[in-house]
XYZ file of C-alpha atoms in Angstrom:
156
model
C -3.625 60.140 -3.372
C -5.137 62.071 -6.209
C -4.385 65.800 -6.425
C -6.296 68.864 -7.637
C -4.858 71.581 -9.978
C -4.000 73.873 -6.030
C -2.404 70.551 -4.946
C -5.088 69.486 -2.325
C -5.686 66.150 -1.990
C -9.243 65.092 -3.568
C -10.995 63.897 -0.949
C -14.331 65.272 -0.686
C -17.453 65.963 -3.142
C -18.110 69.775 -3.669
C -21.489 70.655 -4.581
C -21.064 74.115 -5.983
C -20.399 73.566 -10.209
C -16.675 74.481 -11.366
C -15.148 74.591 -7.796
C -12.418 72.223 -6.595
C -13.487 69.371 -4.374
C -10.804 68.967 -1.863
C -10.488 72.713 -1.808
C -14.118 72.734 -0.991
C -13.459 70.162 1.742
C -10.121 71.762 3.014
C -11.940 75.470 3.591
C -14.885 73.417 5.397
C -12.416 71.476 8.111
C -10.214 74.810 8.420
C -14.118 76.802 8.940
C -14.760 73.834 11.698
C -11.251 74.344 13.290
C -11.312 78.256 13.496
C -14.321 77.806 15.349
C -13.589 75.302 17.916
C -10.815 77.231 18.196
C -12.946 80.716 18.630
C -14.671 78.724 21.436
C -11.855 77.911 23.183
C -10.672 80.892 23.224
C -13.620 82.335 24.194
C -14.057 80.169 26.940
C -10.014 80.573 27.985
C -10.950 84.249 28.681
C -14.816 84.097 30.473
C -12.814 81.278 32.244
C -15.226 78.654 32.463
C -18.693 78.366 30.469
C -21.878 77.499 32.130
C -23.930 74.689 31.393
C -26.313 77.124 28.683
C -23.266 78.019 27.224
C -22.013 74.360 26.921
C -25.302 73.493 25.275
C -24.915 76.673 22.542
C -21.679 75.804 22.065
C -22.411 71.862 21.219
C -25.022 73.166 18.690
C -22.333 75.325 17.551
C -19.992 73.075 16.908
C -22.676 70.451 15.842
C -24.069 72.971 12.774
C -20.469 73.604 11.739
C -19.221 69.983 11.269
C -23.068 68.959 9.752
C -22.031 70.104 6.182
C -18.445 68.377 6.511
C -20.222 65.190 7.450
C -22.810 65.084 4.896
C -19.701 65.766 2.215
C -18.132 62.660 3.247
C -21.425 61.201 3.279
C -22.138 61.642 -0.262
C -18.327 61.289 -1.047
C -18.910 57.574 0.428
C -22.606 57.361 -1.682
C -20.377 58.089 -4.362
C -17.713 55.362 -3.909
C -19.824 52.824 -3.193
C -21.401 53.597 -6.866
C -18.142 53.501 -8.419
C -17.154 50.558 -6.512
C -20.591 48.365 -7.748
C -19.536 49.402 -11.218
C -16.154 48.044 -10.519
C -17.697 44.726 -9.441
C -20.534 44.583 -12.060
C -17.097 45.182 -14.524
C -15.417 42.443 -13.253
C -18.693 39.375 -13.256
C -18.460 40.673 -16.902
C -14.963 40.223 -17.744
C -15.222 36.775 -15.273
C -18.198 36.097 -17.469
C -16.318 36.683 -20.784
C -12.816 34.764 -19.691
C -14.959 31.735 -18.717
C -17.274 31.668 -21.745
C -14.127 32.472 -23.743
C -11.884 29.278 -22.590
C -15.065 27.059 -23.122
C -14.728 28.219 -27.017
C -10.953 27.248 -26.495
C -11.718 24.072 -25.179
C -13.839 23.104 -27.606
C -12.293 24.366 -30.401
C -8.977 22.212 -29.200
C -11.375 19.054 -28.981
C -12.616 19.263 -32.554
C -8.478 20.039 -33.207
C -7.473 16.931 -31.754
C -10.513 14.767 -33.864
C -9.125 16.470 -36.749
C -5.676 15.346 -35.912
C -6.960 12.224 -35.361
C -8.412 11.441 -38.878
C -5.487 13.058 -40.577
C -3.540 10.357 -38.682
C -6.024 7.817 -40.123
C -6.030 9.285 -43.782
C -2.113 9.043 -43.243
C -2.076 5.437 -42.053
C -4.525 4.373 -45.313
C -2.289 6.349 -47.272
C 0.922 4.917 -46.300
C -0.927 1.468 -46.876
C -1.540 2.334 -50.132
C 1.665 3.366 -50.954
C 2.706 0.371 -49.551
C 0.705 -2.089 -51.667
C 1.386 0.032 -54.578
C 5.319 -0.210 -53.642
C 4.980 -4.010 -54.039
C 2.669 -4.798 -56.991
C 5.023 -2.401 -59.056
C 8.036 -4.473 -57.670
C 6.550 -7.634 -58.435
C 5.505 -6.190 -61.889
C 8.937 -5.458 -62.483
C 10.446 -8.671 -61.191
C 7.250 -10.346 -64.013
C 9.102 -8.379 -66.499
C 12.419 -9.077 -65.498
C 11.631 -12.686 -65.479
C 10.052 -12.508 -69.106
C 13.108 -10.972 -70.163
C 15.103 -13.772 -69.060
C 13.133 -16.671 -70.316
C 13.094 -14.858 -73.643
C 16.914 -14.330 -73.355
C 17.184 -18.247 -72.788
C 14.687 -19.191 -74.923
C 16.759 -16.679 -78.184
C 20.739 -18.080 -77.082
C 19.556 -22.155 -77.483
Protein backbone atom coordinates (compact mmCIF):
# COMPACT_ATOMS: atom_id res chain seq x y z
CA UNK A 1 0.00 0.00 0.00
CA UNK A 2 1.34 3.36 -0.97
CA UNK A 3 3.00 5.47 1.73
CA UNK A 4 3.29 9.20 2.44
CA UNK A 5 6.57 11.04 3.32
CA UNK A 6 5.16 10.47 7.72
CA UNK A 7 4.67 6.82 6.64
CA UNK A 8 0.77 6.76 6.66
CA UNK A 9 -0.76 4.77 4.35
CA UNK A 10 -2.48 6.93 1.41
CA UNK A 11 -5.76 6.19 1.66
CA UNK A 12 -7.90 9.11 1.65
CA UNK A 13 -8.27 12.51 -0.49
CA UNK A 14 -7.37 15.68 1.60
CA UNK A 15 -8.89 18.76 0.49
CA UNK A 16 -6.74 21.36 2.14
CA UNK A 17 -3.62 22.24 -0.70
CA UNK A 18 0.00 20.97 0.46
CA UNK A 19 -1.27 18.67 3.32
CA UNK A 20 -0.79 14.89 3.36
CA UNK A 21 -3.77 12.78 2.44
CA UNK A 22 -3.67 9.83 4.66
CA UNK A 23 -2.49 12.11 7.40
CA UNK A 24 -5.56 14.09 6.71
CA UNK A 25 -7.60 10.87 6.88
CA UNK A 26 -5.68 9.34 9.93
CA UNK A 27 -6.35 12.73 12.25
CA UNK A 28 -10.15 12.50 10.98
CA UNK A 29 -10.74 8.58 12.19
CA UNK A 30 -8.52 9.30 15.45
CA UNK A 31 -11.06 12.88 15.84
CA UNK A 32 -14.13 10.21 15.32
CA UNK A 33 -12.60 7.71 17.87
CA UNK A 34 -11.73 10.29 20.70
CA UNK A 35 -15.19 11.15 20.54
CA UNK A 36 -17.04 8.00 20.69
CA UNK A 37 -14.78 7.43 23.14
CA UNK A 38 -15.62 10.93 25.11
CA UNK A 39 -19.22 9.58 24.93
CA UNK A 40 -18.63 6.57 26.43
CA UNK A 41 -17.03 7.80 28.92
CA UNK A 42 -19.35 10.24 29.55
CA UNK A 43 -22.06 7.98 29.64
CA UNK A 44 -19.82 5.29 31.95
CA UNK A 45 -19.95 8.07 34.63
CA UNK A 46 -23.88 9.69 34.36
CA UNK A 47 -24.41 5.84 34.20
CA UNK A 48 -26.94 5.52 31.70
CA UNK A 49 -28.12 8.30 29.07
CA UNK A 50 -31.68 9.07 28.44
CA UNK A 51 -33.38 8.77 25.33
CA UNK A 52 -32.60 12.97 24.49
CA UNK A 53 -29.26 12.23 25.22
CA UNK A 54 -29.16 9.11 22.91
CA UNK A 55 -30.60 11.26 20.15
CA UNK A 56 -27.67 14.22 20.75
CA UNK A 57 -25.32 11.79 20.94
CA UNK A 58 -26.32 9.95 17.41
CA UNK A 59 -26.12 13.46 15.83
CA UNK A 60 -22.91 13.66 17.51
CA UNK A 61 -21.45 10.94 16.33
CA UNK A 62 -23.32 11.30 12.93
CA UNK A 63 -21.58 15.07 12.26
CA UNK A 64 -18.21 13.64 13.25
CA UNK A 65 -17.99 10.62 10.86
CA UNK A 66 -19.95 12.95 7.89
CA UNK A 67 -16.55 14.48 6.77
CA UNK A 68 -14.72 10.93 6.99
CA UNK A 69 -17.44 9.55 4.77
CA UNK A 70 -17.58 12.12 2.20
CA UNK A 71 -13.45 11.68 2.02
CA UNK A 72 -13.86 8.20 1.05
CA UNK A 73 -16.58 9.29 -1.05
CA UNK A 74 -14.61 11.43 -3.24
CA UNK A 75 -11.52 9.11 -2.70
CA UNK A 76 -13.89 6.41 -4.53
CA UNK A 77 -15.14 9.43 -7.27
CA UNK A 78 -11.61 9.57 -7.72
CA UNK A 79 -10.77 5.89 -8.42
CA UNK A 80 -13.40 5.24 -10.44
CA UNK A 81 -11.86 8.20 -12.77
CA UNK A 82 -8.58 6.70 -12.72
CA UNK A 83 -9.93 3.35 -13.22
CA UNK A 84 -12.10 4.54 -16.69
CA UNK A 85 -8.79 5.94 -17.82
CA UNK A 86 -7.25 2.62 -17.17
CA UNK A 87 -9.93 0.95 -19.31
CA UNK A 88 -10.21 3.68 -22.04
CA UNK A 89 -6.01 2.89 -22.02
CA UNK A 90 -6.41 -0.51 -22.55
CA UNK A 91 -9.52 -0.49 -25.79
CA UNK A 92 -6.59 1.67 -27.13
CA UNK A 93 -3.71 -0.50 -26.79
CA UNK A 94 -6.45 -3.62 -27.70
CA UNK A 95 -7.25 -1.33 -30.57
CA UNK A 96 -3.59 -0.81 -31.64
CA UNK A 97 -2.37 -4.73 -31.09
CA UNK A 98 -5.32 -5.80 -33.30
CA UNK A 99 -4.95 -3.19 -36.05
CA UNK A 100 -1.21 -3.84 -35.70
CA UNK A 101 -1.26 -7.84 -36.43
CA UNK A 102 -3.72 -7.11 -39.38
CA UNK A 103 -0.60 -5.01 -40.94
CA UNK A 104 1.44 -8.24 -40.00
CA UNK A 105 -0.81 -10.41 -41.63
CA UNK A 106 -0.95 -8.76 -44.56
CA UNK A 107 2.32 -7.78 -44.94
CA UNK A 108 3.27 -11.79 -44.55
CA UNK A 109 0.61 -12.48 -47.41
CA UNK A 110 2.17 -10.14 -49.96
CA UNK A 111 5.70 -11.97 -48.43
CA UNK A 112 4.61 -15.26 -49.33
CA UNK A 113 3.31 -13.96 -53.20
CA UNK A 114 6.65 -12.55 -53.38
CA UNK A 115 8.20 -15.80 -52.46
CA UNK A 116 6.11 -17.30 -54.72
CA UNK A 117 7.21 -15.52 -57.98
CA UNK A 118 10.82 -15.61 -56.95
CA UNK A 119 10.20 -19.39 -56.97
CA UNK A 120 8.74 -18.96 -60.48
CA UNK A 121 11.56 -16.52 -61.79
CA UNK A 122 13.88 -19.36 -60.29
CA UNK A 123 12.15 -22.27 -62.03
CA UNK A 124 12.32 -20.15 -65.67
CA UNK A 125 15.71 -19.46 -64.78
CA UNK A 126 16.93 -22.83 -64.07
CA UNK A 127 15.09 -23.74 -67.46
CA UNK A 128 17.06 -21.49 -69.13
CA UNK A 129 20.12 -22.49 -67.86
CA UNK A 130 19.12 -25.71 -68.69
CA UNK A 131 18.46 -25.26 -72.42
CA UNK A 132 21.44 -23.11 -72.57
CA UNK A 133 23.50 -26.12 -70.81
CA UNK A 134 22.52 -28.29 -73.82
CA UNK A 135 22.65 -26.20 -77.02
CA UNK A 136 26.30 -25.26 -75.87
CA UNK A 137 26.94 -29.09 -75.41
CA UNK A 138 25.56 -29.97 -78.59
CA UNK A 139 27.51 -26.98 -80.14
CA UNK A 140 30.50 -28.42 -78.85
CA UNK A 141 29.84 -32.03 -79.75
CA UNK A 142 29.03 -30.02 -83.79
CA UNK A 143 32.50 -28.89 -83.37
CA UNK A 144 33.97 -31.84 -82.10
CA UNK A 145 32.44 -33.76 -84.86
CA UNK A 146 33.79 -31.21 -87.58
CA UNK A 147 37.04 -31.69 -86.15
CA UNK A 148 36.95 -35.26 -86.72
CA UNK A 149 35.64 -35.46 -90.19
CA UNK A 150 38.30 -32.91 -91.06
CA UNK A 151 40.92 -35.07 -89.22
CA UNK A 152 39.69 -38.09 -91.49
CA UNK A 153 39.11 -36.30 -94.35
CA UNK A 154 43.39 -34.64 -93.97
CA UNK A 155 45.07 -38.52 -92.90
CA UNK A 156 43.42 -40.34 -96.38
Amino acid sequence: MPRDKFGENLLFGNPYPGGSDSGYALKQLRDQSATLKRIADQGARTGGTTGTELSVNADSIARELAPGIEAMQRQGDVMNRGLSGVEGAVQGVSRDLRDGLSGVAGGLTHLGHGVERLGTQMALSQSAIKASIESSIISQAQLLGAQRITMIVYSK
